[in-house]
């Protein structure tokens, strides 16, 4: 799998998805196959989303790279992730911010949260990533404010609790738009207590973010 991971990282770099050495190093170090169900592990280094159960997916590697690059991560940061899945995104971010930083990640589906905890423990990220079961649209105020917040599912609009839990000068990246898997990736920079700067980063396709400030559960 190491050779396939190297090949994928080189492909993502040549196509411009990976732009910095820190993201390249992280994606070359974190074994994506360890964050997938056994039946899909042979396809771990195809650049596409794959099912992980409960109607959820692991994001395509190029999308993981895009979000990591746009977050502009630095060592020691305090990070909030909404939508843990099997823990892959959190592991990549944790690899970049290092042991002095921490990722708090909220997952609404208990079975996925438990699997993510095991995956993170087994790959050496257990002390750097905390998995919380809950409504991600409410954020996680216990460890706020955050340097960076990002979502791995799409919301109809940016949840207000996430904006409030962002540090002044901090950045939030989240897919926003329709429920039908086609949205816009939006970057939000907190300028002051009440002022935010918004930037459209382009079209994406994510599963819906379910919760009080997201989409209703079917």
Coordinates of N, CA and C in Angstrom, one line a residue:
X1 N 0.8 -1.2 0.0 CA 0.0 0.0 0.0 C 0.9 1.3 0.0
X2 N 2.1 1.2 0.5 CA 2.9 2.4 0.6 C 3.2 2.9 -0.8
X3 N 3.5 2.1 -1.7 CA 3.8 2.5 -3.1 C 2.6 3.2 -3.7
X4 N 1.4 2.6 -3.5 CA 0.2 3.2 -4.0 C -0.1 4.6 -3.4
X5 N 0.2 4.7 -2.1 CA 0.0 6.0 -1.4 C 1.0 7.0 -2.0
X6 N 2.2 6.6 -2.2 CA 3.2 7.6 -2.8 C 2.7 8.0 -4.2
X7 N 2.3 7.1 -4.9 CA 1.8 7.4 -6.3 C 0.7 8.4 -6.3
X8 N -0.3 8.1 -5.4 CA -1.5 9.0 -5.3 C -1.0 10.4 -4.8
X9 N -0.2 10.5 -3.9 CA 0.3 11.8 -3.4 C 1.0 12.6 -4.5
X10 N 1.8 11.9 -5.3 CA 2.5 12.6 -6.4 C 1.5 13.0 -7.4
X11 N 0.5 12.2 -7.7 CA -0.6 12.6 -8.6 C -1.3 13.9 -8.1
X12 N -1.7 13.9 -6.8 CA -2.4 15.0 -6.3 C -1.5 16.3 -6.3
X13 N -0.2 16.1 -6.1 CA 0.7 17.2 -6.2 C 0.8 17.8 -7.6
X14 N 1.0 16.9 -8.5 CA 1.1 17.3 -9.9 C -0.1 18.0 -10.5
X15 N -1.3 17.6 -9.9 CA -2.6 18.2 -10.4 C -2.9 19.5 -9.6
X16 N -2.1 19.8 -8.6 CA -2.2 21.1 -7.9 C -3.1 21.1 -6.7
X17 N -3.6 19.9 -6.3 CA -4.4 19.8 -5.1 C -3.5 19.9 -3.8
X18 N -2.4 19.3 -3.9 CA -1.4 19.5 -2.8 C -0.4 20.5 -3.2
X19 N -0.3 21.6 -2.4 CA 0.6 22.7 -2.7 C 1.8 22.9 -1.7
X20 N 1.6 22.4 -0.5 CA 2.6 22.6 0.5 C 3.3 21.3 1.0
X21 N 4.5 21.4 1.4 CA 5.2 20.2 1.9 C 4.5 19.6 3.1
X22 N 3.9 20.4 4.0 CA 3.3 19.8 5.2 C 2.1 19.0 4.9
X23 N 1.3 19.4 3.9 CA 0.2 18.6 3.5 C 0.7 17.3 2.7
X24 N 1.7 17.5 1.9 CA 2.2 16.3 1.2 C 2.8 15.3 2.1
X25 N 3.5 15.8 3.1 CA 4.1 14.8 4.1 C 3.0 14.1 4.9
X26 N 1.9 14.9 5.3 CA 0.8 14.2 6.1 C 0.1 13.2 5.3
X27 N -0.2 13.5 4.0 CA -1.0 12.6 3.2 C -0.1 11.4 2.8
X28 N 1.2 11.6 2.8 CA 2.1 10.5 2.5 C 2.3 9.6 3.7
X29 N 2.0 10.1 4.9 CA 2.3 9.4 6.1 C 1.0 8.6 6.7
X30 N -0.1 9.2 6.5 CA -1.3 8.6 7.1 C -1.9 7.6 6.2
X31 N -2.0 6.3 6.7 CA -2.5 5.2 5.9 C -4.0 5.2 5.8
X32 N -4.5 5.7 4.6 CA -5.9 5.8 4.4 C -6.6 4.4 4.6
X33 N -6.0 3.4 4.2 CA -6.6 2.0 4.3 C -6.9 1.6 5.7
X34 N -6.3 2.2 6.7 CA -6.5 1.9 8.1 C -7.8 2.6 8.6
X35 N -8.4 3.4 7.8 CA -9.6 4.2 8.1 C -10.8 3.8 7.2
X36 N -10.7 2.6 6.8 CA -11.8 2.1 5.9 C -12.2 0.7 6.3
X37 N -13.5 0.3 5.9 CA -13.9 -1.1 6.1 C -13.0 -2.0 5.3
X38 N -12.9 -3.3 5.8 CA -12.0 -4.2 5.1 C -12.3 -4.4 3.6
X39 N -13.6 -4.4 3.3 CA -14.0 -4.6 1.9 C -13.6 -3.5 0.9
X40 N -13.4 -2.3 1.4 CA -13.0 -1.3 0.5 C -11.5 -0.9 0.6
X41 N -10.8 -1.5 1.4 CA -9.3 -1.2 1.6 C -8.5 -1.4 0.3
X42 N -8.9 -2.4 -0.6 CA -8.1 -2.5 -1.8 C -8.2 -1.3 -2.7
X43 N -9.2 -0.4 -2.5 CA -9.4 0.8 -3.3 C -9.0 2.0 -2.6
X44 N -8.2 1.9 -1.5 CA -7.9 3.0 -0.7 C -7.2 4.2 -1.4
X45 N -6.4 3.8 -2.4 CA -5.6 4.9 -3.1 C -6.2 5.2 -4.5
X46 N -7.5 4.9 -4.7 CA -8.2 5.6 -5.8 C -8.7 6.9 -5.3
X47 N -8.6 7.9 -6.2 CA -9.0 9.3 -5.8 C -10.5 9.4 -5.9
X48 N -11.2 8.8 -4.9 CA -12.7 8.9 -5.0 C -13.2 8.6 -3.6
X49 N -14.4 9.2 -3.3 CA -15.1 8.8 -2.0 C -15.5 7.4 -2.0
X50 N -15.5 6.7 -0.8 CA -15.9 5.3 -0.7 C -16.8 5.1 0.5
X51 N -17.7 4.2 0.4 CA -18.7 4.0 1.6 C -18.0 3.4 2.8
X52 N -18.4 3.9 4.0 CA -17.9 3.4 5.3 C -19.0 2.9 6.1
X53 N -20.3 2.8 5.6 CA -21.4 2.3 6.3 C -22.3 3.5 6.9
X54 N -23.5 3.1 7.3 CA -24.4 4.1 7.8 C -24.8 5.2 6.8
X55 N -24.6 4.9 5.5 CA -24.9 5.9 4.5 C -23.9 7.0 4.4
X56 N -22.7 6.8 5.0 CA -21.6 7.8 5.0 C -20.5 7.4 4.1
X57 N -19.6 8.3 3.8 CA -18.4 8.0 3.0 C -17.2 8.6 3.6
X58 N -16.0 8.1 3.2 CA -14.7 8.7 3.4 C -14.5 9.6 2.2
X59 N -14.1 10.8 2.4 CA -13.9 11.8 1.4 C -12.8 11.3 0.4
X60 N -12.9 11.8 -0.8 CA -11.9 11.5 -1.8 C -10.6 12.2 -1.4
X61 N -9.4 11.6 -1.6 CA -8.2 12.2 -1.2 C -7.9 13.6 -1.7
X62 N -8.3 13.9 -2.9 CA -8.1 15.3 -3.4 C -8.9 16.3 -2.6
X63 N -10.1 15.9 -2.1 CA -10.9 16.8 -1.2 C -10.2 17.0 0.1
X64 N -9.7 15.9 0.7 CA -9.0 16.0 2.0 C -7.8 17.0 1.8
X65 N -7.1 16.9 0.7 CA -6.0 17.8 0.4 C -6.4 19.2 0.2
X66 N -7.5 19.5 -0.5 CA -8.0 20.8 -0.7 C -8.3 21.5 0.7
X67 N -9.1 20.7 1.5 CA -9.5 21.3 2.8 C -8.2 21.6 3.7
X68 N -7.3 20.6 3.7 CA -6.1 20.8 4.5 C -5.3 22.0 4.0
X69 N -5.2 22.2 2.7 CA -4.5 23.4 2.2 C -5.2 24.7 2.5
X70 N -6.5 24.7 2.3 CA -7.3 25.9 2.5 C -7.4 26.3 4.0
X71 N -7.2 25.4 4.9 CA -7.3 25.7 6.3 C -6.0 26.4 6.8
X72 N -4.9 26.3 6.0 CA -3.7 26.9 6.4 C -3.3 26.5 7.8
X73 N -3.1 25.3 8.0 CA -2.8 24.7 9.4 C -1.4 25.0 9.8
X74 N -1.2 25.2 11.1 CA 0.1 25.4 11.7 C 0.2 24.5 13.0
X75 N 1.4 24.2 13.3 CA 1.7 23.4 14.5 C 1.0 24.0 15.8
X76 N 0.5 23.2 16.6 CA 0.0 23.6 17.9 C -1.5 24.2 17.9
X77 N -2.1 24.1 16.7 CA -3.5 24.7 16.6 C -4.5 23.8 17.4
X78 N -5.6 24.5 17.8 CA -6.8 23.9 18.4 C -7.8 23.8 17.3
X79 N -8.2 22.6 16.9 CA -9.1 22.4 15.7 C -10.4 21.7 16.1
X80 N -11.5 22.1 15.5 CA -12.7 21.4 15.6 C -13.2 20.9 14.2
X81 N -13.4 19.6 14.2 CA -13.9 18.9 12.9 C -15.4 18.5 13.2
X82 N -16.2 18.7 12.2 CA -17.6 18.3 12.2 C -17.8 17.1 11.2
X83 N -18.0 15.9 11.7 CA -18.2 14.8 10.9 C -16.9 13.9 10.9
X84 N -16.8 13.0 11.9 CA -15.6 12.2 12.0 C -15.5 11.1 11.0
X85 N -16.6 10.5 10.7 CA -16.5 9.3 9.8 C -15.7 8.2 10.5
X86 N -14.7 7.7 9.8 CA -13.8 6.7 10.3 C -12.5 7.3 10.8
X87 N -12.4 8.7 10.8 CA -11.3 9.3 11.4 C -10.1 9.8 10.5
X88 N -10.3 9.5 9.2 CA -9.1 9.8 8.3 C -8.8 11.3 8.2
X89 N -9.8 12.1 8.0 CA -9.5 13.6 7.9 C -8.9 14.1 9.2
X90 N -9.4 13.7 10.3 CA -8.8 14.1 11.6 C -7.4 13.7 11.7
X91 N -7.0 12.5 11.3 CA -5.7 12.0 11.4 C -4.7 12.9 10.5
X92 N -5.2 13.2 9.3 CA -4.3 14.0 8.4 C -4.1 15.4 9.0
X93 N -5.2 16.0 9.5 CA -5.0 17.3 10.2 C -4.1 17.2 11.4
X94 N -4.3 16.2 12.2 CA -3.5 16.0 13.4 C -2.0 15.8 13.1
X95 N -1.7 15.1 12.0 CA -0.3 14.9 11.5 C 0.3 16.3 11.2
X96 N -0.5 17.2 10.7 CA 0.0 18.5 10.3 C 0.3 19.4 11.5
X97 N -0.7 19.4 12.5 CA -0.6 20.3 13.6 C 0.3 19.8 14.7
X98 N 0.6 18.5 14.7 CA 1.6 17.9 15.6 C 1.1 17.6 17.0
X99 N 1.9 17.1 17.8 CA 1.6 16.7 19.2 C 1.2 17.8 20.1
X100 N 1.6 19.0 19.8 CA 1.2 20.2 20.6 C -0.1 20.8 20.2
X101 N -0.7 20.3 19.1 CA -2.0 20.7 18.8 C -3.0 19.6 19.1
X102 N -4.3 19.9 18.9 CA -5.4 18.9 19.2 C -6.5 19.1 18.3
X103 N -7.1 17.9 17.9 CA -8.3 17.9 17.0 C -9.5 17.4 17.9
X104 N -10.5 18.1 18.0 CA -11.8 17.7 18.6 C -12.7 17.4 17.4
X105 N -13.3 16.2 17.3 CA -14.1 15.9 16.2 C -15.4 15.3 16.7
X106 N -16.5 15.8 16.1 CA -17.9 15.5 16.5 C -18.5 14.6 15.5
X107 N -19.0 13.4 15.9 CA -19.7 12.5 15.0 C -21.1 12.1 15.6
X108 N -22.1 12.2 14.8 CA -23.5 12.0 15.4 C -23.9 10.5 15.4
X109 N -23.1 9.7 14.7 CA -23.5 8.3 14.6 C -22.6 7.5 15.5
X110 N -23.1 6.9 16.7 CA -22.2 6.3 17.6 C -21.3 5.2 17.1
X111 N -21.8 4.3 16.2 CA -21.0 3.2 15.7 C -19.8 3.7 14.9
X112 N -20.0 4.8 14.2 CA -18.9 5.4 13.4 C -17.9 6.1 14.4
X113 N -18.4 6.7 15.4 CA -17.5 7.4 16.4 C -16.6 6.3 17.1
X114 N -17.2 5.2 17.5 CA -16.5 4.2 18.1 C -15.4 3.6 17.2
X115 N -15.8 3.4 16.0 CA -14.8 2.8 15.0 C -13.7 3.8 14.8
X116 N -14.0 5.1 14.7 CA -13.0 6.1 14.5 C -12.0 6.1 15.7
X117 N -12.5 6.0 16.9 CA -11.6 6.0 18.1 C -10.6 4.9 18.0
X118 N -11.1 3.7 17.6 CA -10.2 2.6 17.5 C -9.2 2.8 16.3
X119 N -9.6 3.3 15.2 CA -8.7 3.6 14.1 C -7.6 4.6 14.5
X120 N -8.0 5.6 15.2 CA -7.1 6.6 15.6 C -6.1 6.1 16.7
X121 N -6.6 5.3 17.6 CA -5.7 4.6 18.5 C -4.7 3.7 17.8
X122 N -5.2 2.9 16.9 CA -4.4 2.0 16.2 C -3.3 2.6 15.3
X123 N -3.5 3.8 14.9 CA -2.6 4.5 14.0 C -1.7 5.6 14.8
X124 N -1.9 5.6 16.1 CA -1.0 6.5 16.9 C -1.5 7.9 17.1
X125 N -2.8 8.1 16.8 CA -3.4 9.5 16.9 C -4.3 9.6 18.1
X126 N -4.4 8.6 18.9 CA -5.4 8.6 20.0 C -5.2 9.7 21.0
X127 N -4.0 10.1 21.3 CA -3.8 11.2 22.2 C -3.9 12.6 21.6
X128 N -4.0 12.7 20.3 CA -4.0 14.0 19.7 C -5.4 14.3 19.1
X129 N -6.3 13.3 19.1 CA -7.7 13.5 18.5 C -8.7 13.0 19.5
X130 N -9.6 13.8 19.9 CA -10.7 13.4 20.8 C -12.0 13.3 20.0
X131 N -12.7 12.2 20.0 CA -13.9 11.9 19.3 C -15.1 12.1 20.2
X132 N -16.0 13.0 19.9 CA -17.2 13.3 20.7 C -18.4 12.8 19.9
X133 N -19.4 12.1 20.5 CA -20.6 11.8 19.9 C -21.6 12.9 20.2
X134 N -22.2 13.4 19.2 CA -23.2 14.5 19.4 C -23.6 15.2 18.1
X135 N -24.3 16.3 18.2 CA -24.8 17.1 17.1 C -23.7 18.0 16.7
X136 N -23.0 17.8 15.6 CA -21.9 18.6 15.2 C -22.3 20.0 14.8
X137 N -23.6 20.3 14.5 CA -24.0 21.6 14.1 C -24.0 22.5 15.4
X138 N -23.9 22.0 16.6 CA -23.8 22.7 17.8 C -22.3 23.0 18.2
X139 N -21.4 22.4 17.4 CA -20.0 22.6 17.7 C -19.6 21.8 19.0
X140 N -18.6 22.3 19.6 CA -18.1 21.7 20.9 C -17.6 22.8 21.8
X141 N -18.5 23.5 22.4 CA -18.1 24.7 23.2 C -17.1 24.5 24.3
X142 N -17.0 23.3 24.8 CA -16.2 23.0 25.9 C -14.7 23.4 25.7
X143 N -14.3 23.2 24.4 CA -12.8 23.5 24.1 C -12.7 24.7 23.2
X144 N -13.7 25.5 23.0 CA -13.7 26.7 22.2 C -12.9 27.8 23.0
X145 N -12.4 28.8 22.2 CA -12.5 29.0 20.8 C -11.4 28.2 20.0
X146 N -11.7 28.0 18.7 CA -10.8 27.2 17.9 C -10.1 28.1 16.9
X147 N -8.9 27.6 16.6 CA -8.1 28.3 15.5 C -8.7 28.0 14.1
X148 N -9.2 26.8 14.0 CA -9.8 26.3 12.7 C -11.0 25.4 13.0
X149 N -12.0 25.5 12.2 CA -13.1 24.6 12.2 C -13.4 24.2 10.8
X150 N -13.7 22.9 10.6 CA -14.1 22.5 9.2 C -15.1 21.4 9.3
X151 N -16.0 21.3 8.3 CA -17.0 20.3 8.2 C -16.7 19.3 7.1
X152 N -17.1 18.1 7.3 CA -16.9 17.1 6.2 C -18.3 16.6 5.7
X153 N -19.3 17.4 6.0 CA -20.7 17.2 5.5 C -21.3 18.6 5.2
X154 N -22.3 18.7 4.4 CA -22.8 20.0 3.9 C -24.0 20.4 4.7
X155 N -24.0 21.7 5.0 CA -25.1 22.4 5.8 C -25.9 23.3 4.9
X156 N -27.2 23.5 5.2 CA -27.9 24.5 4.3 C -27.4 25.9 4.5
X157 N -26.9 26.2 5.6 CA -26.2 27.5 5.9 C -25.2 27.3 7.0
X158 N -24.3 28.2 7.2 CA -23.3 28.0 8.2 C -23.9 28.1 9.6
X159 N -23.7 27.0 10.4 CA -24.3 27.0 11.7 C -23.7 28.1 12.6
X160 N -24.6 28.8 13.2 CA -24.2 30.0 14.0 C -23.3 29.5 15.2
X161 N -23.5 28.4 15.8 CA -22.6 28.0 16.9 C -21.2 27.8 16.5
X162 N -21.0 27.4 15.2 CA -19.6 27.2 14.7 C -18.9 28.6 14.6
X163 N -19.7 29.6 14.1 CA -19.1 30.9 13.9 C -18.7 31.5 15.3
X164 N -19.6 31.2 16.3 CA -19.3 31.8 17.6 C -18.1 31.1 18.3
X165 N -17.8 29.9 17.9 CA -16.8 29.1 18.6 C -15.4 29.3 17.9
X166 N -15.4 30.1 16.8 CA -14.2 30.4 16.1 C -13.4 31.6 16.7
X167 N -12.1 31.5 16.8 CA -11.3 32.6 17.3 C -11.4 33.8 16.4
X168 N -11.2 35.0 16.9 CA -11.0 36.1 16.0 C -9.7 35.9 15.3
X169 N -9.7 36.0 14.0 CA -8.6 35.6 13.1 C -8.6 34.2 12.7
X170 N -9.5 33.4 13.2 CA -9.6 32.0 12.8 C -10.4 31.8 11.6
X171 N -10.3 30.6 11.0 CA -10.9 30.2 9.8 C -11.8 29.0 9.9
X172 N -13.0 29.1 9.2 CA -13.9 28.0 9.1 C -14.1 27.6 7.7
X173 N -14.1 26.3 7.4 CA -14.4 25.8 6.0 C -15.4 24.8 6.1
X174 N -16.5 25.0 5.2 CA -17.6 24.1 5.3 C -18.3 24.0 3.9
X175 N -18.8 22.8 3.5 CA -19.6 22.8 2.3 C -21.0 23.3 2.7
X176 N -21.6 24.1 1.8 CA -22.9 24.7 2.1 C -23.7 24.7 0.8
X177 N -25.0 24.4 1.0 CA -25.9 24.4 -0.2 C -27.0 23.4 -0.1
X178 N -27.3 22.8 -1.2 CA -28.5 21.9 -1.3 C -28.2 20.6 -0.7
X179 N -29.3 19.8 -0.4 CA -29.2 18.5 0.2 C -28.9 17.4 -0.8
X180 N -28.8 17.8 -2.1 CA -28.6 16.8 -3.2 C -27.2 16.5 -3.6
X181 N -26.3 16.7 -2.6 CA -24.9 16.3 -2.8 C -24.1 17.2 -3.7
X182 N -24.7 18.4 -4.1 CA -23.9 19.4 -4.9 C -24.0 20.7 -4.1
X183 N -22.8 21.2 -3.7 CA -22.8 22.4 -2.8 C -21.6 23.2 -3.2
X184 N -21.4 24.3 -2.5 CA -20.2 25.2 -2.6 C -19.4 25.0 -1.3
X185 N -18.1 24.9 -1.5 CA -17.2 24.9 -0.4 C -16.9 26.4 0.0
X186 N -17.2 26.7 1.3 CA -17.1 28.1 1.7 C -16.1 28.3 2.8
X187 N -15.3 29.3 2.7 CA -14.3 29.7 3.7 C -14.8 30.9 4.4
X188 N -14.7 30.9 5.8 CA -15.2 32.0 6.6 C -14.0 32.5 7.5
X189 N -13.6 33.7 7.4 CA -12.6 34.3 8.2 C -13.2 35.2 9.2
X190 N -13.0 35.0 10.5 CA -13.6 35.8 11.6 C -12.7 37.1 11.7
X191 N -13.2 38.2 11.4 CA -12.4 39.5 11.4 C -12.5 40.1 12.8
X192 N -13.7 40.0 13.4 CA -13.9 40.6 14.8 C -15.0 39.9 15.4
X193 N -15.5 40.4 16.5 CA -16.6 39.7 17.3 C -17.8 39.5 16.4
X194 N -18.1 40.5 15.5 CA -19.3 40.4 14.7 C -19.1 40.4 13.2
X195 N -17.9 40.5 12.8 CA -17.6 40.6 11.4 C -16.9 39.3 10.8
X196 N -17.4 38.9 9.7 CA -16.9 37.7 9.0 C -16.7 38.0 7.5
X197 N -15.6 37.4 7.0 CA -15.3 37.5 5.6 C -15.5 36.2 4.9
X198 N -16.3 36.1 3.9 CA -16.7 34.9 3.2 C -16.0 34.8 1.8
X199 N -15.6 33.5 1.5 CA -15.0 33.3 0.2 C -15.6 31.9 -0.4
X200 N -16.0 31.9 -1.6 CA -16.4 30.7 -2.3 C -15.2 30.0 -2.9
X201 N -15.0 28.7 -2.5 CA -13.9 28.0 -2.9 C -14.2 27.0 -4.1
X202 N -15.5 27.0 -4.5 CA -15.8 26.1 -5.7 C -16.8 25.0 -5.3
X203 N -17.3 24.3 -6.3 CA -18.3 23.3 -6.2 C -17.7 22.0 -5.6
X204 N -18.5 21.4 -4.8 CA -18.2 20.1 -4.1 C -19.4 19.2 -4.0
X205 N -19.2 18.0 -3.5 CA -20.3 17.0 -3.3 C -20.0 16.3 -2.0
X206 N -20.9 16.6 -1.0 CA -20.8 15.9 0.3 C -22.1 15.4 0.8
X207 N -22.1 14.5 1.7 CA -23.3 14.0 2.4 C -23.8 15.1 3.2
X208 N -25.1 15.1 3.6 CA -25.7 16.2 4.3 C -25.3 16.2 5.8
X209 N -25.2 17.4 6.4 CA -24.9 17.6 7.8 C -26.2 17.6 8.5
X210 N -26.5 16.6 9.4 CA -27.7 16.4 10.1 C -27.6 17.1 11.5
X211 N -28.6 17.8 11.9 CA -28.6 18.4 13.2 C -29.5 19.6 13.3
X212 N -29.5 20.2 14.5 CA -30.3 21.4 14.8 C -30.1 22.5 13.9
X213 N -28.9 22.8 13.5 CA -28.5 23.9 12.6 C -28.1 23.4 11.2
X214 N -28.5 22.1 10.9 CA -28.2 21.5 9.6 C -29.5 21.0 9.0
X215 N -29.4 19.9 8.4 CA -30.6 19.3 7.7 C -31.3 18.4 8.7
X216 N -32.7 18.3 8.6 CA -33.4 17.4 9.5 C -33.1 15.9 9.2
X217 N -33.1 15.1 10.2 CA -33.0 13.6 9.9 C -34.2 13.1 9.2
X218 N -33.9 12.3 8.1 CA -35.0 11.7 7.4 C -35.8 10.7 8.2

